[in-house]
XYZ file of C-alpha atoms in Angstrom:
447
model
C 139.126 146.674 82.370
C 138.880 150.374 83.190
C 139.478 152.719 80.267
C 140.952 156.118 81.092
C 140.256 158.755 78.457
C 142.655 161.673 78.239
C 142.199 164.866 76.284
C 145.697 165.407 74.972
C 145.121 166.542 71.358
C 141.646 165.013 71.464
C 139.810 165.402 68.180
C 136.113 166.196 67.836
C 135.347 162.610 66.787
C 137.280 161.234 69.762
C 135.413 163.601 72.087
C 132.038 162.409 70.758
C 133.182 158.790 71.100
C 134.017 159.506 74.729
C 130.535 160.928 75.356
C 128.766 158.078 73.551
C 130.822 155.330 75.202
C 131.116 156.796 78.677
C 127.609 158.100 79.283
C 124.305 156.205 79.300
C 122.272 157.376 76.299
C 118.481 157.017 76.195
C 118.231 156.907 72.412
C 120.399 153.789 72.387
C 119.507 151.925 75.556
C 116.175 153.343 76.690
C 115.019 153.613 80.308
C 118.302 152.307 81.746
C 119.976 155.567 80.680
C 117.618 157.791 82.692
C 119.073 159.396 85.804
C 116.158 160.256 88.096
C 116.303 163.538 89.957
C 117.931 166.933 89.534
C 121.071 166.302 91.590
C 123.486 165.796 88.703
C 122.390 168.790 86.660
C 122.544 170.967 89.783
C 126.120 169.835 90.491
C 127.149 170.301 86.860
C 125.576 173.765 86.732
C 127.225 174.820 89.981
C 130.605 173.697 88.630
C 130.001 175.804 85.484
C 128.915 178.913 87.416
C 125.158 178.370 86.959
C 125.010 179.407 83.295
C 121.232 178.770 83.156
C 120.729 181.921 85.229
C 122.421 184.145 82.626
C 119.795 184.188 79.863
C 116.022 184.353 79.488
C 114.242 181.220 78.326
C 111.020 179.569 77.207
C 110.531 175.967 78.369
C 108.561 173.577 76.159
C 107.174 170.178 77.161
C 104.524 167.935 75.606
C 104.023 164.561 73.989
C 103.980 165.752 70.383
C 104.776 169.029 68.671
C 107.338 170.358 71.121
C 110.149 170.201 68.550
C 108.198 172.085 65.882
C 106.908 174.593 68.440
C 110.453 175.174 69.730
C 111.825 175.786 66.242
C 108.974 178.126 65.297
C 109.519 180.226 68.425
C 113.279 180.292 67.862
C 112.725 181.506 64.296
C 110.452 184.316 65.530
C 112.955 185.531 68.127
C 115.784 185.380 65.586
C 113.872 187.467 63.042
C 112.951 189.950 65.777
C 116.666 190.532 66.339
C 117.209 188.657 69.598
C 120.291 186.459 69.981
C 118.471 183.146 70.224
C 119.616 179.828 71.635
C 117.766 176.622 70.762
C 118.151 173.340 72.623
C 116.322 170.274 71.259
C 116.729 166.509 71.278
C 117.396 164.009 69.893
C 119.405 164.932 66.828
C 118.674 163.454 63.412
C 122.116 163.246 61.830
C 124.629 165.480 63.612
C 125.054 165.766 67.401
C 125.494 169.532 67.001
C 121.881 169.912 65.804
C 120.851 169.812 69.489
C 122.471 173.140 70.355
C 122.143 176.186 68.104
C 122.443 179.945 68.300
C 120.585 181.893 65.607
C 120.316 178.683 63.626
C 124.066 177.934 63.676
C 125.097 174.673 65.282
C 127.450 174.667 68.277
C 131.119 174.660 67.251
C 133.188 171.486 67.432
C 135.892 173.388 69.329
C 133.457 174.383 72.062
C 132.349 170.760 72.482
C 135.961 169.577 72.789
C 136.806 172.297 75.311
C 133.633 171.761 77.325
C 134.155 168.020 77.696
C 137.785 168.522 78.628
C 136.757 171.078 81.279
C 134.029 168.931 82.789
C 135.670 165.502 82.491
C 136.648 165.240 86.193
C 132.993 165.751 87.159
C 131.868 163.218 84.553
C 134.178 160.648 86.152
C 132.834 161.487 89.618
C 129.085 161.803 88.938
C 128.645 159.371 86.023
C 125.858 161.573 84.601
C 123.676 160.614 81.660
C 124.434 161.710 78.113
C 121.377 163.979 78.277
C 122.490 165.663 81.501
C 125.847 166.518 79.922
C 124.245 167.873 76.732
C 121.912 170.117 78.770
C 124.854 171.472 80.794
C 126.805 171.977 77.560
C 123.930 173.870 75.929
C 123.451 176.220 78.864
C 127.200 176.840 79.190
C 127.362 177.612 75.454
C 124.377 179.971 75.557
C 125.805 181.878 78.533
C 129.275 182.129 76.991
C 127.831 183.527 73.740
C 125.549 186.061 75.456
C 122.266 184.612 74.261
C 119.316 186.804 75.233
C 116.562 184.204 74.723
C 116.902 180.413 74.791
C 114.140 178.117 73.592
C 114.563 174.923 75.607
C 112.780 171.689 74.718
C 112.200 169.166 77.497
C 113.821 165.799 76.841
C 111.363 163.491 78.592
C 108.463 164.265 80.910
C 109.241 167.515 82.693
C 109.291 167.265 86.474
C 112.604 165.378 86.671
C 114.022 166.436 83.304
C 117.448 168.084 83.456
C 116.145 171.127 81.571
C 113.803 171.836 84.489
C 116.619 173.663 86.279
C 115.683 176.819 84.356
C 113.150 179.433 85.474
C 111.674 180.528 82.140
C 109.626 183.529 81.016
C 106.809 181.160 80.097
C 106.248 177.400 80.429
C 104.651 175.701 77.424
C 102.997 172.277 77.261
C 101.903 171.426 73.731
C 99.631 168.432 74.431
C 99.355 165.177 76.358
C 98.963 161.762 74.775
C 100.330 158.255 75.139
C 104.130 157.899 75.054
C 106.901 156.658 77.371
C 104.322 155.079 79.716
C 107.055 152.862 81.197
C 108.674 156.039 82.545
C 105.895 158.607 82.916
C 102.924 156.529 84.039
C 100.150 154.353 82.638
C 97.352 156.944 82.631
C 97.046 160.295 80.895
C 96.676 161.940 84.308
C 100.006 160.478 85.468
C 101.718 161.582 82.249
C 100.178 165.048 82.674
C 101.473 165.219 86.262
C 105.045 164.666 85.033
C 104.682 167.312 82.301
C 103.083 169.731 84.777
C 106.298 169.515 86.781
C 107.723 172.369 84.679
C 105.083 174.775 86.066
C 106.713 177.279 88.431
C 105.558 180.086 90.702
C 105.129 183.367 88.885
C 105.786 181.860 85.450
C 102.736 181.928 83.134
C 101.772 178.622 81.511
C 100.480 178.076 77.976
C 98.791 174.780 77.150
C 98.476 174.025 73.452
C 95.549 171.620 73.307
C 92.788 171.212 75.871
C 92.030 167.652 76.871
C 89.143 167.247 79.353
C 90.955 164.333 81.015
C 94.207 166.176 81.695
C 93.142 169.837 81.899
C 92.280 169.604 85.637
C 95.837 168.378 86.365
C 97.312 171.533 84.830
C 94.732 173.861 86.358
C 95.512 172.428 89.812
C 99.293 172.655 89.240
C 99.034 176.318 88.191
C 96.765 177.177 91.114
C 99.136 175.458 93.562
C 101.918 177.902 92.672
C 99.603 180.856 92.037
C 100.376 181.389 88.360
C 98.259 181.982 85.253
C 97.311 179.254 82.794
C 95.878 179.742 79.316
C 94.766 177.119 76.810
C 95.793 178.223 73.322
C 92.894 176.342 71.746
C 90.472 178.524 73.753
C 91.808 181.642 72.029
C 92.876 180.684 68.485
C 91.805 178.096 65.962
C 92.874 177.125 62.454
C 89.624 177.644 60.564
C 90.910 177.084 57.033
C 94.058 175.944 55.258
C 95.484 175.261 51.835
C 98.765 174.019 50.408
C 100.772 176.322 48.168
C 104.134 175.298 46.705
C 104.707 172.815 49.547
C 103.871 175.399 52.181
C 100.919 175.322 54.557
C 98.793 178.473 54.368
C 96.839 178.513 57.619
C 93.966 180.835 58.437
C 93.901 181.446 62.182
C 90.800 182.917 63.815
C 90.977 184.690 67.186
C 87.920 183.224 68.820
C 86.930 186.206 70.966
C 87.085 188.790 68.175
C 86.540 186.591 65.097
C 89.587 188.328 63.583
C 91.217 186.197 60.858
C 94.918 186.157 59.959
C 96.641 184.071 57.300
C 100.111 182.629 57.967
C 102.354 180.823 55.484
C 104.467 178.060 57.051
C 107.318 176.283 55.310
C 106.322 173.262 57.432
C 103.541 171.773 55.299
C 102.106 169.175 57.704
C 98.501 170.013 58.524
C 99.227 169.203 62.180
C 101.450 172.303 62.284
C 98.224 174.316 62.567
C 97.937 173.142 66.182
C 101.549 174.086 66.899
C 101.039 177.485 65.269
C 98.104 178.183 67.584
C 100.356 177.374 70.565
C 103.122 179.649 69.258
C 100.720 182.566 68.806
C 99.406 182.206 72.370
C 102.978 182.087 73.749
C 103.892 185.267 71.863
C 100.743 186.971 73.122
C 101.585 185.931 76.697
C 105.038 187.548 76.649
C 104.185 190.477 74.366
C 104.425 193.033 77.166
C 108.045 192.113 77.851
C 109.388 191.093 74.429
C 108.805 193.301 71.401
C 107.723 190.976 68.601
C 105.980 192.547 65.621
C 103.508 190.863 63.284
C 105.914 191.111 60.355
C 108.548 189.256 62.411
C 106.089 186.414 62.999
C 105.035 186.142 59.342
C 108.613 186.196 58.048
C 109.855 183.690 60.628
C 107.073 181.156 60.043
C 107.709 181.169 56.313
C 111.401 180.320 56.857
C 111.539 178.036 59.919
C 113.598 175.339 58.217
C 116.148 177.779 56.817
C 116.395 179.781 60.044
C 116.582 176.920 62.548
C 117.445 173.727 60.675
C 114.227 171.841 61.458
C 113.814 168.653 59.444
C 111.759 165.476 59.484
C 108.288 167.023 59.861
C 106.304 166.021 56.750
C 109.493 166.970 54.953
C 109.503 166.605 51.169
C 112.904 165.438 49.908
C 111.979 164.380 46.371
C 109.222 164.841 43.790
C 107.936 162.350 41.189
C 107.459 160.265 43.243
C 106.987 162.424 46.325
C 109.124 161.224 49.226
C 108.213 162.521 52.684
C 110.062 162.049 55.955
C 108.228 162.348 59.267
C 109.462 161.514 62.753
C 105.956 160.480 63.949
C 106.448 157.515 66.285
C 103.509 157.291 68.680
C 99.715 157.056 68.522
C 99.065 160.809 68.395
C 101.812 161.342 65.821
C 100.461 158.588 63.593
C 96.927 159.989 63.836
C 98.345 163.261 62.488
C 100.039 161.366 59.653
C 96.800 159.545 58.852
C 95.018 162.910 58.666
C 97.747 164.200 56.342
C 97.481 161.190 54.041
C 93.714 161.626 53.798
C 94.167 165.074 52.229
C 97.143 164.107 50.021
C 96.871 163.227 46.348
C 98.716 160.112 45.218
C 98.170 156.925 43.250
C 99.861 154.276 45.419
C 101.259 154.635 48.935
C 104.589 153.123 49.998
C 105.402 153.218 53.737
C 108.924 152.650 55.035
C 108.661 152.112 58.768
C 110.967 151.270 61.653
C 110.225 151.635 65.357
C 111.898 151.269 68.742
C 111.009 148.549 71.234
C 109.551 150.699 74.002
C 106.800 152.373 71.960
C 103.116 151.398 71.799
C 103.776 149.611 68.527
C 100.364 147.994 68.103
C 98.551 151.332 68.583
C 100.644 152.838 65.794
C 100.241 149.901 63.421
C 96.462 149.742 63.748
C 96.231 153.319 62.428
C 98.123 152.590 59.201
C 96.261 151.861 55.939
C 96.306 148.223 54.820
C 96.168 149.355 51.179
C 99.801 150.583 51.274
C 102.927 148.604 50.417
C 105.216 148.293 53.455
C 108.982 148.223 53.758
C 109.917 147.142 57.304
C 113.304 148.196 58.603
C 115.131 149.227 61.766
C 117.622 151.888 62.830
C 121.171 150.919 63.796
C 120.648 151.320 67.562
C 120.134 148.706 70.312
C 116.650 150.079 71.103
C 115.418 149.401 67.574
C 112.736 146.760 67.153
C 114.109 144.216 64.629
C 112.407 144.596 61.248
C 111.290 140.955 61.302
C 109.430 141.465 64.605
C 107.840 144.652 63.301
C 106.719 142.817 60.172
C 105.182 140.026 62.270
C 103.294 142.497 64.453
C 102.127 144.403 61.351
C 100.732 141.265 59.740
C 98.007 141.181 62.428
C 96.704 144.418 60.910
C 97.002 143.133 57.324
C 100.008 145.366 56.643
C 102.107 143.470 54.094
C 105.583 144.042 52.810
C 109.228 143.005 52.845
C 112.050 143.343 55.354
C 115.132 145.512 54.780
C 118.343 145.737 56.790
C 118.385 149.546 56.767
C 116.256 152.469 55.713
C 118.280 153.375 52.618
C 117.994 149.907 51.093
C 114.263 150.099 51.835
C 114.050 153.541 50.243
C 115.871 152.429 47.089
C 113.460 149.514 46.787
C 110.426 151.754 47.298
C 111.626 154.158 44.601
C 112.181 151.234 42.223
C 108.618 150.039 42.859
C 107.018 153.491 42.522
C 105.361 155.357 39.697
C 105.760 159.126 39.296
C 102.449 159.932 41.021
C 103.003 157.644 44.024
C 103.815 158.782 47.562
C 106.628 157.300 49.668
C 106.600 157.936 53.424
C 109.455 157.221 55.850
C 108.226 157.222 59.465
C 108.038 155.444 62.816
C 111.231 156.621 64.488
C 113.434 159.706 64.737
C 116.393 157.370 64.288
C 115.113 155.771 61.072
C 114.460 159.224 59.594
C 117.898 160.355 60.780
C 119.609 157.561 58.849
C 118.053 158.517 55.484
C 120.699 159.419 52.912
C 119.377 162.741 51.630
C 122.010 162.790 48.886
C 120.794 159.567 47.311
C 120.424 159.722 43.537
C 116.764 158.728 43.393
C 116.631 158.891 39.596
C 119.114 155.992 39.515
C 116.637 153.760 41.286
C 113.319 154.922 39.885
C 111.324 153.919 36.838
C 111.614 157.428 35.378
């Protein structure tokens, strides 16, 4: 049967249902939802009057860190007084998290009106969910007179819908293993897809320098005659400490040996690498955009409050400490392992759920076998069933029980914990997104 959706008195919830049911969505179904090529986004943009041409932007790709880097940059531009759009994906709990202006989520009324306006083209083109959200974000930014939009790539770069923009600077945080079924089975192939955001006359900032992939980016920049800088060649985190759940990072400018201390409200030690990238981006555009040092310091200390970033070594409870982190691939789990090595706790409890198309074994082999595990899965078709995850984990001597959802797992972990234990929820954006942050942990604990 063919279902015809009409927008007579359509509510916000009905509009979202239409988008979720009508459009293929990667987070639910995986590779089948990907629409290769730029044709759809070009048609959608043309229909909307090419809104992506009406604001300045910074484009951010990379395997890990692009979300944190995007939010940090958005915070800086907000504090500096620029009307700042931020487009990221996926969302954790609310669809509107994807599209923000000055930290405020897109209005429900705009979403309803946008979908109503573009519905005939949806029926004709059958675009992906992601293509529609990109078009929606750019239409929203243009309609609200955004002066700078920070735009995070969804997947890859070359064929990503966001690649319709011509930004002030292109940023690639790093390259590691992820989405090999879509981007290629070597780091060079993955790098080639990410390098697809490099454009003539647009300077490029690379976050981390990898000897395997660096030549790919150098060649891509040379091919279009633009400049390329590696942030790690210019800045380095040379010291750090934790203060009241903030990361205090000492950054050294390598050519002058000048040291500057920054306080981040994102306490993960891996944020030092993202900070270095952010500083190089700001240096690159400093002749065009007036950003003062005090803007940078203030913004970095309030990223979460200013932009709504969550799920990055995020502390949601103390005694026991409960952290949420969206790490879900090999590089992300290496960062988590590094964080755990410098954390103080008595026993470690790990609540983990993953999706089927990740390099699951490479993640599991990095996890400590001394922890107690709580295997679960998100409520999406792409989720790897908790039983399968548990069976795979047993090869690495990771032992624990199976739970039907993350909140049952979390209650159990709290019940099993002492005050000086650490509980970590990780493995999937979707598992972290389903955590009930309003849970009464004291009800379940031993305290």
